[in-house]
């Protein structure tokens, strides 16, 4: 009986899966929320260290949320739009080269495949077949030379909206207790630290770390930032007072 066959059953096929090494939507969403959490928690604790009223802390937190979210959205939109425009410009260059110098581009693709270990004759034949479709040729050259997929370019609007939303959600956590009537700092700190731990644990989905290690690391980093700004707020508050 052939190996892998038992009682007439076909051999099981070996298969395995990989984590999403690019992070997909999770990475930017989690890091946007984490940024909002840390920055607004630090802002609120810094103001609270100056012994101001709960209403002033709430107003500061809301202002920090709005300012940070709009700043993140504007920066992300500009960054992604600039990157997209650069890629489109390079794709236009490649498209012109394919139209004006098809033989040179064919030879370039053949040499690329040959450099990767494909038999030169086979590399030339494969390249010739792939170059028959202009759009397919452009996509292949873009992938090989630019490292981009022309059909999957990022959207500036989507990037801006996702950054705005994730930052706003994270920044809302430390100010939420004050909006619900809290007059002391500790509920805001506890809620924010819990959010930081959850964000860190979520990041573990795209890393090799365990969820509790990633969560604890982010909690400690965020807690340290809050402690430092609280101390600075107390110091500056005493100096101004």
PDB file of C-alpha atoms in Angstrom:
ATOM      1  CA  UNK A   1       0.000   0.000   0.000  1.00  0.00           C
ATOM      2  CA  UNK A   2       1.419   3.407  -0.939  1.00  0.00           C
ATOM      3  CA  UNK A   3       2.491   5.649   1.901  1.00  0.00           C
ATOM      4  CA  UNK A   4      -0.300   7.859   3.156  1.00  0.00           C
ATOM      5  CA  UNK A   5      -3.106   5.466   2.078  1.00  0.00           C
ATOM      6  CA  UNK A   6      -5.005   3.683   4.791  1.00  0.00           C
ATOM      7  CA  UNK A   7      -8.070   1.481   4.288  1.00  0.00           C
ATOM      8  CA  UNK A   8      -8.591   2.750   0.774  1.00  0.00           C
ATOM      9  CA  UNK A   9      -8.646   6.432   1.824  1.00  0.00           C
ATOM     10  CA  UNK A  10      -6.607   8.929  -0.212  1.00  0.00           C
ATOM     11  CA  UNK A  11      -3.591  10.486   1.405  1.00  0.00           C
ATOM     12  CA  UNK A  12      -4.314  13.725   3.218  1.00  0.00           C
ATOM     13  CA  UNK A  13      -2.891  16.781   1.569  1.00  0.00           C
ATOM     14  CA  UNK A  14      -0.516  18.838   3.600  1.00  0.00           C
ATOM     15  CA  UNK A  15      -1.533  22.470   3.931  1.00  0.00           C
ATOM     16  CA  UNK A  16      -0.647  25.438   6.067  1.00  0.00           C
ATOM     17  CA  UNK A  17      -1.627  29.036   6.424  1.00  0.00           C
ATOM     18  CA  UNK A  18       0.294  32.210   7.206  1.00  0.00           C
ATOM     19  CA  UNK A  19      -0.611  35.260   9.184  1.00  0.00           C
ATOM     20  CA  UNK A  20      -1.324  38.445   7.261  1.00  0.00           C
ATOM     21  CA  UNK A  21       2.187  39.910   7.284  1.00  0.00           C
ATOM     22  CA  UNK A  22       0.942  43.198   5.849  1.00  0.00           C
ATOM     23  CA  UNK A  23      -1.503  43.662   8.686  1.00  0.00           C
ATOM     24  CA  UNK A  24      -4.471  44.380   6.391  1.00  0.00           C
ATOM     25  CA  UNK A  25      -6.972  46.743   7.995  1.00  0.00           C
ATOM     26  CA  UNK A  26      -6.105  45.650  11.535  1.00  0.00           C
ATOM     27  CA  UNK A  27      -2.698  47.262  11.827  1.00  0.00           C
ATOM     28  CA  UNK A  28      -3.610  50.848  10.828  1.00  0.00           C
ATOM     29  CA  UNK A  29      -6.877  50.700  12.779  1.00  0.00           C
ATOM     30  CA  UNK A  30      -5.254  49.454  15.971  1.00  0.00           C
ATOM     31  CA  UNK A  31      -2.291  51.804  15.779  1.00  0.00           C
ATOM     32  CA  UNK A  32      -4.600  54.759  15.042  1.00  0.00           C
ATOM     33  CA  UNK A  33      -6.660  53.949  18.126  1.00  0.00           C
ATOM     34  CA  UNK A  34      -3.509  53.435  20.147  1.00  0.00           C
ATOM     35  CA  UNK A  35      -2.174  56.809  19.065  1.00  0.00           C
ATOM     36  CA  UNK A  36      -5.422  58.475  20.104  1.00  0.00           C
ATOM     37  CA  UNK A  37      -5.380  56.681  23.439  1.00  0.00           C
ATOM     38  CA  UNK A  38      -1.814  57.552  24.375  1.00  0.00           C
ATOM     39  CA  UNK A  39      -1.865  61.156  23.177  1.00  0.00           C
ATOM     40  CA  UNK A  40      -5.206  62.059  24.759  1.00  0.00           C
ATOM     41  CA  UNK A  41      -4.482  60.174  27.963  1.00  0.00           C
ATOM     42  CA  UNK A  42      -1.180  62.045  28.259  1.00  0.00           C
ATOM     43  CA  UNK A  43      -2.925  65.342  27.512  1.00  0.00           C
ATOM     44  CA  UNK A  44      -5.658  64.759  30.091  1.00  0.00           C
ATOM     45  CA  UNK A  45      -3.297  63.592  32.817  1.00  0.00           C
ATOM     46  CA  UNK A  46      -1.015  66.552  32.156  1.00  0.00           C
ATOM     47  CA  UNK A  47      -3.896  68.981  32.562  1.00  0.00           C
ATOM     48  CA  UNK A  48      -5.232  67.091  35.586  1.00  0.00           C
ATOM     49  CA  UNK A  49      -1.801  67.371  37.197  1.00  0.00           C
ATOM     50  CA  UNK A  50      -2.297  71.136  37.190  1.00  0.00           C
ATOM     51  CA  UNK A  51      -5.313  70.748  39.516  1.00  0.00           C
ATOM     52  CA  UNK A  52      -7.917  72.147  37.138  1.00  0.00           C
ATOM     53  CA  UNK A  53     -11.656  71.429  37.216  1.00  0.00           C
ATOM     54  CA  UNK A  54     -13.259  68.307  35.787  1.00  0.00           C
ATOM     55  CA  UNK A  55     -15.093  70.381  33.173  1.00  0.00           C
ATOM     56  CA  UNK A  56     -11.802  71.906  32.019  1.00  0.00           C
ATOM     57  CA  UNK A  57     -10.280  68.422  31.718  1.00  0.00           C
ATOM     58  CA  UNK A  58     -13.273  67.216  29.687  1.00  0.00           C
ATOM     59  CA  UNK A  59     -13.046  70.222  27.376  1.00  0.00           C
ATOM     60  CA  UNK A  60      -9.317  69.659  26.960  1.00  0.00           C
ATOM     61  CA  UNK A  61      -9.890  66.004  26.134  1.00  0.00           C
ATOM     62  CA  UNK A  62     -12.516  66.828  23.513  1.00  0.00           C
ATOM     63  CA  UNK A  63     -10.278  69.465  21.985  1.00  0.00           C
ATOM     64  CA  UNK A  64      -7.399  66.986  21.903  1.00  0.00           C
ATOM     65  CA  UNK A  65      -9.644  64.403  20.251  1.00  0.00           C
ATOM     66  CA  UNK A  66     -10.804  66.799  17.528  1.00  0.00           C
ATOM     67  CA  UNK A  67      -7.383  68.289  16.882  1.00  0.00           C
ATOM     68  CA  UNK A  68      -5.640  64.919  16.787  1.00  0.00           C
ATOM     69  CA  UNK A  69      -8.267  63.216  14.623  1.00  0.00           C
ATOM     70  CA  UNK A  70      -8.314  66.006  12.021  1.00  0.00           C
ATOM     71  CA  UNK A  71      -4.523  66.172  12.044  1.00  0.00           C
ATOM     72  CA  UNK A  72      -4.244  62.419  11.536  1.00  0.00           C
ATOM     73  CA  UNK A  73      -6.812  62.478   8.737  1.00  0.00           C
ATOM     74  CA  UNK A  74      -5.161  65.381   6.933  1.00  0.00           C
ATOM     75  CA  UNK A  75      -1.701  63.889   7.275  1.00  0.00           C
ATOM     76  CA  UNK A  76      -2.819  60.446   6.140  1.00  0.00           C
ATOM     77  CA  UNK A  77      -4.722  61.869   3.170  1.00  0.00           C
ATOM     78  CA  UNK A  78      -1.741  63.942   2.032  1.00  0.00           C
ATOM     79  CA  UNK A  79       0.695  61.079   2.515  1.00  0.00           C
ATOM     80  CA  UNK A  80      -1.370  58.457   0.672  1.00  0.00           C
ATOM     81  CA  UNK A  81      -2.389  60.884  -2.086  1.00  0.00           C
ATOM     82  CA  UNK A  82       1.243  61.845  -2.690  1.00  0.00           C
ATOM     83  CA  UNK A  83       2.303  58.208  -2.772  1.00  0.00           C
ATOM     84  CA  UNK A  84      -0.532  57.339  -5.151  1.00  0.00           C
ATOM     85  CA  UNK A  85       0.335  60.233  -7.486  1.00  0.00           C
ATOM     86  CA  UNK A  86       3.965  59.140  -7.562  1.00  0.00           C
ATOM     87  CA  UNK A  87       3.007  55.551  -8.402  1.00  0.00           C
ATOM     88  CA  UNK A  88       0.610  56.684 -11.142  1.00  0.00           C
ATOM     89  CA  UNK A  89       3.329  58.868 -12.650  1.00  0.00           C
ATOM     90  CA  UNK A  90       5.752  55.938 -12.688  1.00  0.00           C
ATOM     91  CA  UNK A  91       3.082  53.712 -14.225  1.00  0.00           C
ATOM     92  CA  UNK A  92       2.674  56.269 -17.018  1.00  0.00           C
ATOM     93  CA  UNK A  93       6.428  56.099 -17.627  1.00  0.00           C
ATOM     94  CA  UNK A  94       6.294  52.308 -17.779  1.00  0.00           C
ATOM     95  CA  UNK A  95       3.262  52.387 -20.075  1.00  0.00           C
ATOM     96  CA  UNK A  96       5.080  54.674 -22.515  1.00  0.00           C
ATOM     97  CA  UNK A  97       8.154  52.450 -22.467  1.00  0.00           C
ATOM     98  CA  UNK A  98       6.059  49.382 -23.232  1.00  0.00           C
ATOM     99  CA  UNK A  99       4.480  51.172 -26.148  1.00  0.00           C
ATOM    100  CA  UNK A 100       7.652  52.748 -27.569  1.00  0.00           C
ATOM    101  CA  UNK A 101      10.244  50.064 -26.810  1.00  0.00           C
ATOM    102  CA  UNK A 102       8.438  46.722 -26.485  1.00  0.00           C
ATOM    103  CA  UNK A 103      11.482  44.649 -27.424  1.00  0.00           C
ATOM    104  CA  UNK A 104      13.639  46.317 -24.792  1.00  0.00           C
ATOM    105  CA  UNK A 105      10.956  45.709 -22.170  1.00  0.00           C
ATOM    106  CA  UNK A 106      10.611  42.105 -23.318  1.00  0.00           C
ATOM    107  CA  UNK A 107      14.344  41.560 -22.983  1.00  0.00           C
ATOM    108  CA  UNK A 108      14.322  43.249 -19.576  1.00  0.00           C
ATOM    109  CA  UNK A 109      11.602  40.907 -18.300  1.00  0.00           C
ATOM    110  CA  UNK A 110      13.348  37.845 -19.755  1.00  0.00           C
ATOM    111  CA  UNK A 111      16.623  38.789 -18.081  1.00  0.00           C
ATOM    112  CA  UNK A 112      14.812  39.311 -14.794  1.00  0.00           C
ATOM    113  CA  UNK A 113      13.310  35.822 -14.843  1.00  0.00           C
ATOM    114  CA  UNK A 114      16.619  34.332 -15.954  1.00  0.00           C
ATOM    115  CA  UNK A 115      18.392  36.051 -13.058  1.00  0.00           C
ATOM    116  CA  UNK A 116      16.021  34.243 -10.734  1.00  0.00           C
ATOM    117  CA  UNK A 117      17.044  30.842 -12.011  1.00  0.00           C
ATOM    118  CA  UNK A 118      14.642  30.265 -14.914  1.00  0.00           C
ATOM    119  CA  UNK A 119      16.200  28.695 -18.011  1.00  0.00           C
ATOM    120  CA  UNK A 120      16.950  31.589 -20.436  1.00  0.00           C
ATOM    121  CA  UNK A 121      14.968  30.063 -23.302  1.00  0.00           C
ATOM    122  CA  UNK A 122      11.987  29.385 -21.063  1.00  0.00           C
ATOM    123  CA  UNK A 123      12.254  32.856 -19.531  1.00  0.00           C
ATOM    124  CA  UNK A 124      12.172  34.396 -23.014  1.00  0.00           C
ATOM    125  CA  UNK A 125       9.146  32.343 -24.053  1.00  0.00           C
ATOM    126  CA  UNK A 126       7.216  33.065 -20.855  1.00  0.00           C
ATOM    127  CA  UNK A 127       7.982  36.777 -21.139  1.00  0.00           C
ATOM    128  CA  UNK A 128       6.860  36.795 -24.765  1.00  0.00           C
ATOM    129  CA  UNK A 129       3.518  35.241 -23.875  1.00  0.00           C
ATOM    130  CA  UNK A 130       2.963  37.564 -20.937  1.00  0.00           C
ATOM    131  CA  UNK A 131       3.737  40.636 -23.039  1.00  0.00           C
ATOM    132  CA  UNK A 132       0.925  39.902 -25.515  1.00  0.00           C
ATOM    133  CA  UNK A 133      -1.625  41.681 -23.301  1.00  0.00           C
ATOM    134  CA  UNK A 134      -0.578  45.350 -22.754  1.00  0.00           C
ATOM    135  CA  UNK A 135      -2.407  45.678 -19.425  1.00  0.00           C
ATOM    136  CA  UNK A 136      -1.019  42.402 -18.154  1.00  0.00           C
ATOM    137  CA  UNK A 137       2.446  43.462 -19.278  1.00  0.00           C
ATOM    138  CA  UNK A 138       2.075  46.748 -17.390  1.00  0.00           C
ATOM    139  CA  UNK A 139       0.929  44.938 -14.246  1.00  0.00           C
ATOM    140  CA  UNK A 140       3.846  42.495 -14.372  1.00  0.00           C
ATOM    141  CA  UNK A 141       6.439  45.206 -14.942  1.00  0.00           C
ATOM    142  CA  UNK A 142       4.902  47.300 -12.171  1.00  0.00           C
ATOM    143  CA  UNK A 143       5.072  44.396  -9.746  1.00  0.00           C
ATOM    144  CA  UNK A 144       8.610  43.412 -10.691  1.00  0.00           C
ATOM    145  CA  UNK A 145      10.161  46.877 -11.045  1.00  0.00           C
ATOM    146  CA  UNK A 146       8.100  49.081  -8.726  1.00  0.00           C
ATOM    147  CA  UNK A 147       6.780  46.522  -6.266  1.00  0.00           C
ATOM    148  CA  UNK A 148       3.180  47.758  -6.632  1.00  0.00           C
ATOM    149  CA  UNK A 149      -0.099  46.366  -7.929  1.00  0.00           C
ATOM    150  CA  UNK A 150      -1.715  48.878 -10.324  1.00  0.00           C
ATOM    151  CA  UNK A 151      -5.158  47.521  -9.516  1.00  0.00           C
ATOM    152  CA  UNK A 152      -4.760  47.758  -5.755  1.00  0.00           C
ATOM    153  CA  UNK A 153      -3.516  51.271  -5.040  1.00  0.00           C
ATOM    154  CA  UNK A 154      -4.503  52.766  -1.650  1.00  0.00           C
ATOM    155  CA  UNK A 155      -7.332  55.301  -1.492  1.00  0.00           C
ATOM    156  CA  UNK A 156      -6.495  58.643   0.187  1.00  0.00           C
ATOM    157  CA  UNK A 157     -10.121  59.122   1.275  1.00  0.00           C
ATOM    158  CA  UNK A 158     -10.346  55.671   2.859  1.00  0.00           C
ATOM    159  CA  UNK A 159      -7.009  56.177   4.613  1.00  0.00           C
ATOM    160  CA  UNK A 160      -8.099  59.573   5.957  1.00  0.00           C
ATOM    161  CA  UNK A 161     -11.490  58.355   7.185  1.00  0.00           C
ATOM    162  CA  UNK A 162     -10.055  55.244   8.832  1.00  0.00           C
ATOM    163  CA  UNK A 163      -7.345  57.278  10.568  1.00  0.00           C
ATOM    164  CA  UNK A 164      -9.888  59.847  11.749  1.00  0.00           C
ATOM    165  CA  UNK A 165     -12.251  57.194  13.058  1.00  0.00           C
ATOM    166  CA  UNK A 166      -9.706  54.989  14.805  1.00  0.00           C
ATOM    167  CA  UNK A 167      -7.936  57.952  16.431  1.00  0.00           C
ATOM    168  CA  UNK A 168     -11.254  59.405  17.602  1.00  0.00           C
ATOM    169  CA  UNK A 169     -12.326  56.102  19.142  1.00  0.00           C
ATOM    170  CA  UNK A 170      -9.058  55.752  21.017  1.00  0.00           C
ATOM    171  CA  UNK A 171      -9.012  59.386  22.140  1.00  0.00           C
ATOM    172  CA  UNK A 172     -12.585  59.138  23.411  1.00  0.00           C
ATOM    173  CA  UNK A 173     -11.808  56.503  26.033  1.00  0.00           C
ATOM    174  CA  UNK A 174      -9.876  58.672  28.526  1.00  0.00           C
ATOM    175  CA  UNK A 175     -12.378  61.553  28.255  1.00  0.00           C
ATOM    176  CA  UNK A 176     -15.495  59.377  28.416  1.00  0.00           C
ATOM    177  CA  UNK A 177     -15.629  59.084  32.253  1.00  0.00           C
ATOM    178  CA  UNK A 178     -15.606  62.885  32.561  1.00  0.00           C
ATOM    179  CA  UNK A 179     -18.460  63.171  30.065  1.00  0.00           C
ATOM    180  CA  UNK A 180     -20.395  60.675  32.197  1.00  0.00           C
ATOM    181  CA  UNK A 181     -19.926  62.733  35.364  1.00  0.00           C
ATOM    182  CA  UNK A 182     -16.593  61.586  36.814  1.00  0.00           C
ATOM    183  CA  UNK A 183     -14.760  64.216  38.850  1.00  0.00           C
ATOM    184  CA  UNK A 184     -11.545  62.309  39.505  1.00  0.00           C
ATOM    185  CA  UNK A 185      -8.753  61.172  37.210  1.00  0.00           C
ATOM    186  CA  UNK A 186      -8.521  57.500  38.108  1.00  0.00           C
ATOM    187  CA  UNK A 187     -11.595  56.249  36.124  1.00  0.00           C
ATOM    188  CA  UNK A 188     -10.201  57.840  32.965  1.00  0.00           C
ATOM    189  CA  UNK A 189      -6.777  56.307  33.575  1.00  0.00           C
ATOM    190  CA  UNK A 190      -8.192  52.834  34.249  1.00  0.00           C
ATOM    191  CA  UNK A 191     -10.384  52.891  31.147  1.00  0.00           C
ATOM    192  CA  UNK A 192      -7.542  54.159  28.966  1.00  0.00           C
ATOM    193  CA  UNK A 193      -5.094  51.565  30.285  1.00  0.00           C
ATOM    194  CA  UNK A 194      -7.626  48.807  29.644  1.00  0.00           C
ATOM    195  CA  UNK A 195      -7.980  50.115  26.088  1.00  0.00           C
ATOM    196  CA  UNK A 196      -4.204  50.160  25.650  1.00  0.00           C
ATOM    197  CA  UNK A 197      -3.959  46.563  26.809  1.00  0.00           C
ATOM    198  CA  UNK A 198      -6.717  45.559  24.374  1.00  0.00           C
ATOM    199  CA  UNK A 199      -4.982  47.357  21.493  1.00  0.00           C
ATOM    200  CA  UNK A 200      -1.668  45.734  22.321  1.00  0.00           C
ATOM    201  CA  UNK A 201      -3.309  42.327  22.483  1.00  0.00           C
ATOM    202  CA  UNK A 202      -4.930  42.949  19.082  1.00  0.00           C
ATOM    203  CA  UNK A 203      -1.536  43.831  17.590  1.00  0.00           C
ATOM    204  CA  UNK A 204      -0.374  40.337  18.548  1.00  0.00           C
ATOM    205  CA  UNK A 205      -2.497  39.033  15.647  1.00  0.00           C
ATOM    206  CA  UNK A 206       0.059  40.443  13.188  1.00  0.00           C
ATOM    207  CA  UNK A 207       3.191  39.742  15.225  1.00  0.00           C
ATOM    208  CA  UNK A 208       4.897  36.715  16.700  1.00  0.00           C
ATOM    209  CA  UNK A 209       4.350  37.903  20.290  1.00  0.00           C
ATOM    210  CA  UNK A 210       1.768  36.485  22.669  1.00  0.00           C
ATOM    211  CA  UNK A 211      -1.346  38.590  23.277  1.00  0.00           C
ATOM    212  CA  UNK A 212      -0.600  39.177  26.938  1.00  0.00           C
ATOM    213  CA  UNK A 213       2.988  40.311  26.243  1.00  0.00           C
ATOM    214  CA  UNK A 214       1.890  42.798  23.574  1.00  0.00           C
ATOM    215  CA  UNK A 215      -0.967  44.032  25.733  1.00  0.00           C
ATOM    216  CA  UNK A 216       1.192  44.459  28.816  1.00  0.00           C
ATOM    217  CA  UNK A 217       3.931  46.216  26.846  1.00  0.00           C
ATOM    218  CA  UNK A 218       1.500  48.783  25.457  1.00  0.00           C
ATOM    219  CA  UNK A 219      -0.113  49.267  28.854  1.00  0.00           C
ATOM    220  CA  UNK A 220       3.255  50.015  30.446  1.00  0.00           C
ATOM    221  CA  UNK A 221       4.312  52.404  27.677  1.00  0.00           C
ATOM    222  CA  UNK A 222       1.035  54.306  27.800  1.00  0.00           C
ATOM    223  CA  UNK A 223       1.069  54.351  31.590  1.00  0.00           C
ATOM    224  CA  UNK A 224       4.597  55.734  31.608  1.00  0.00           C
ATOM    225  CA  UNK A 225       3.618  58.515  29.191  1.00  0.00           C
ATOM    226  CA  UNK A 226       0.631  59.420  31.375  1.00  0.00           C
ATOM    227  CA  UNK A 227       2.757  59.428  34.547  1.00  0.00           C
ATOM    228  CA  UNK A 228       5.377  61.703  33.004  1.00  0.00           C
ATOM    229  CA  UNK A 229       2.836  64.218  31.698  1.00  0.00           C
ATOM    230  CA  UNK A 230       0.991  64.185  35.024  1.00  0.00           C
ATOM    231  CA  UNK A 231       4.245  65.045  36.788  1.00  0.00           C
ATOM    232  CA  UNK A 232       4.974  67.811  34.280  1.00  0.00           C
ATOM    233  CA  UNK A 233       1.453  69.151  34.683  1.00  0.00           C
ATOM    234  CA  UNK A 234       1.803  69.239  38.452  1.00  0.00           C
ATOM    235  CA  UNK A 235       5.210  70.937  38.156  1.00  0.00           C
ATOM    236  CA  UNK A 236       4.077  73.565  35.669  1.00  0.00           C
ATOM    237  CA  UNK A 237       0.776  74.076  37.501  1.00  0.00           C
ATOM    238  CA  UNK A 238       2.620  74.819  40.714  1.00  0.00           C
ATOM    239  CA  UNK A 239       5.010  77.147  38.915  1.00  0.00           C
ATOM    240  CA  UNK A 240       2.184  79.073  37.203  1.00  0.00           C
ATOM    241  CA  UNK A 241       0.126  79.193  40.356  1.00  0.00           C
TER     242      UNK A 241
END
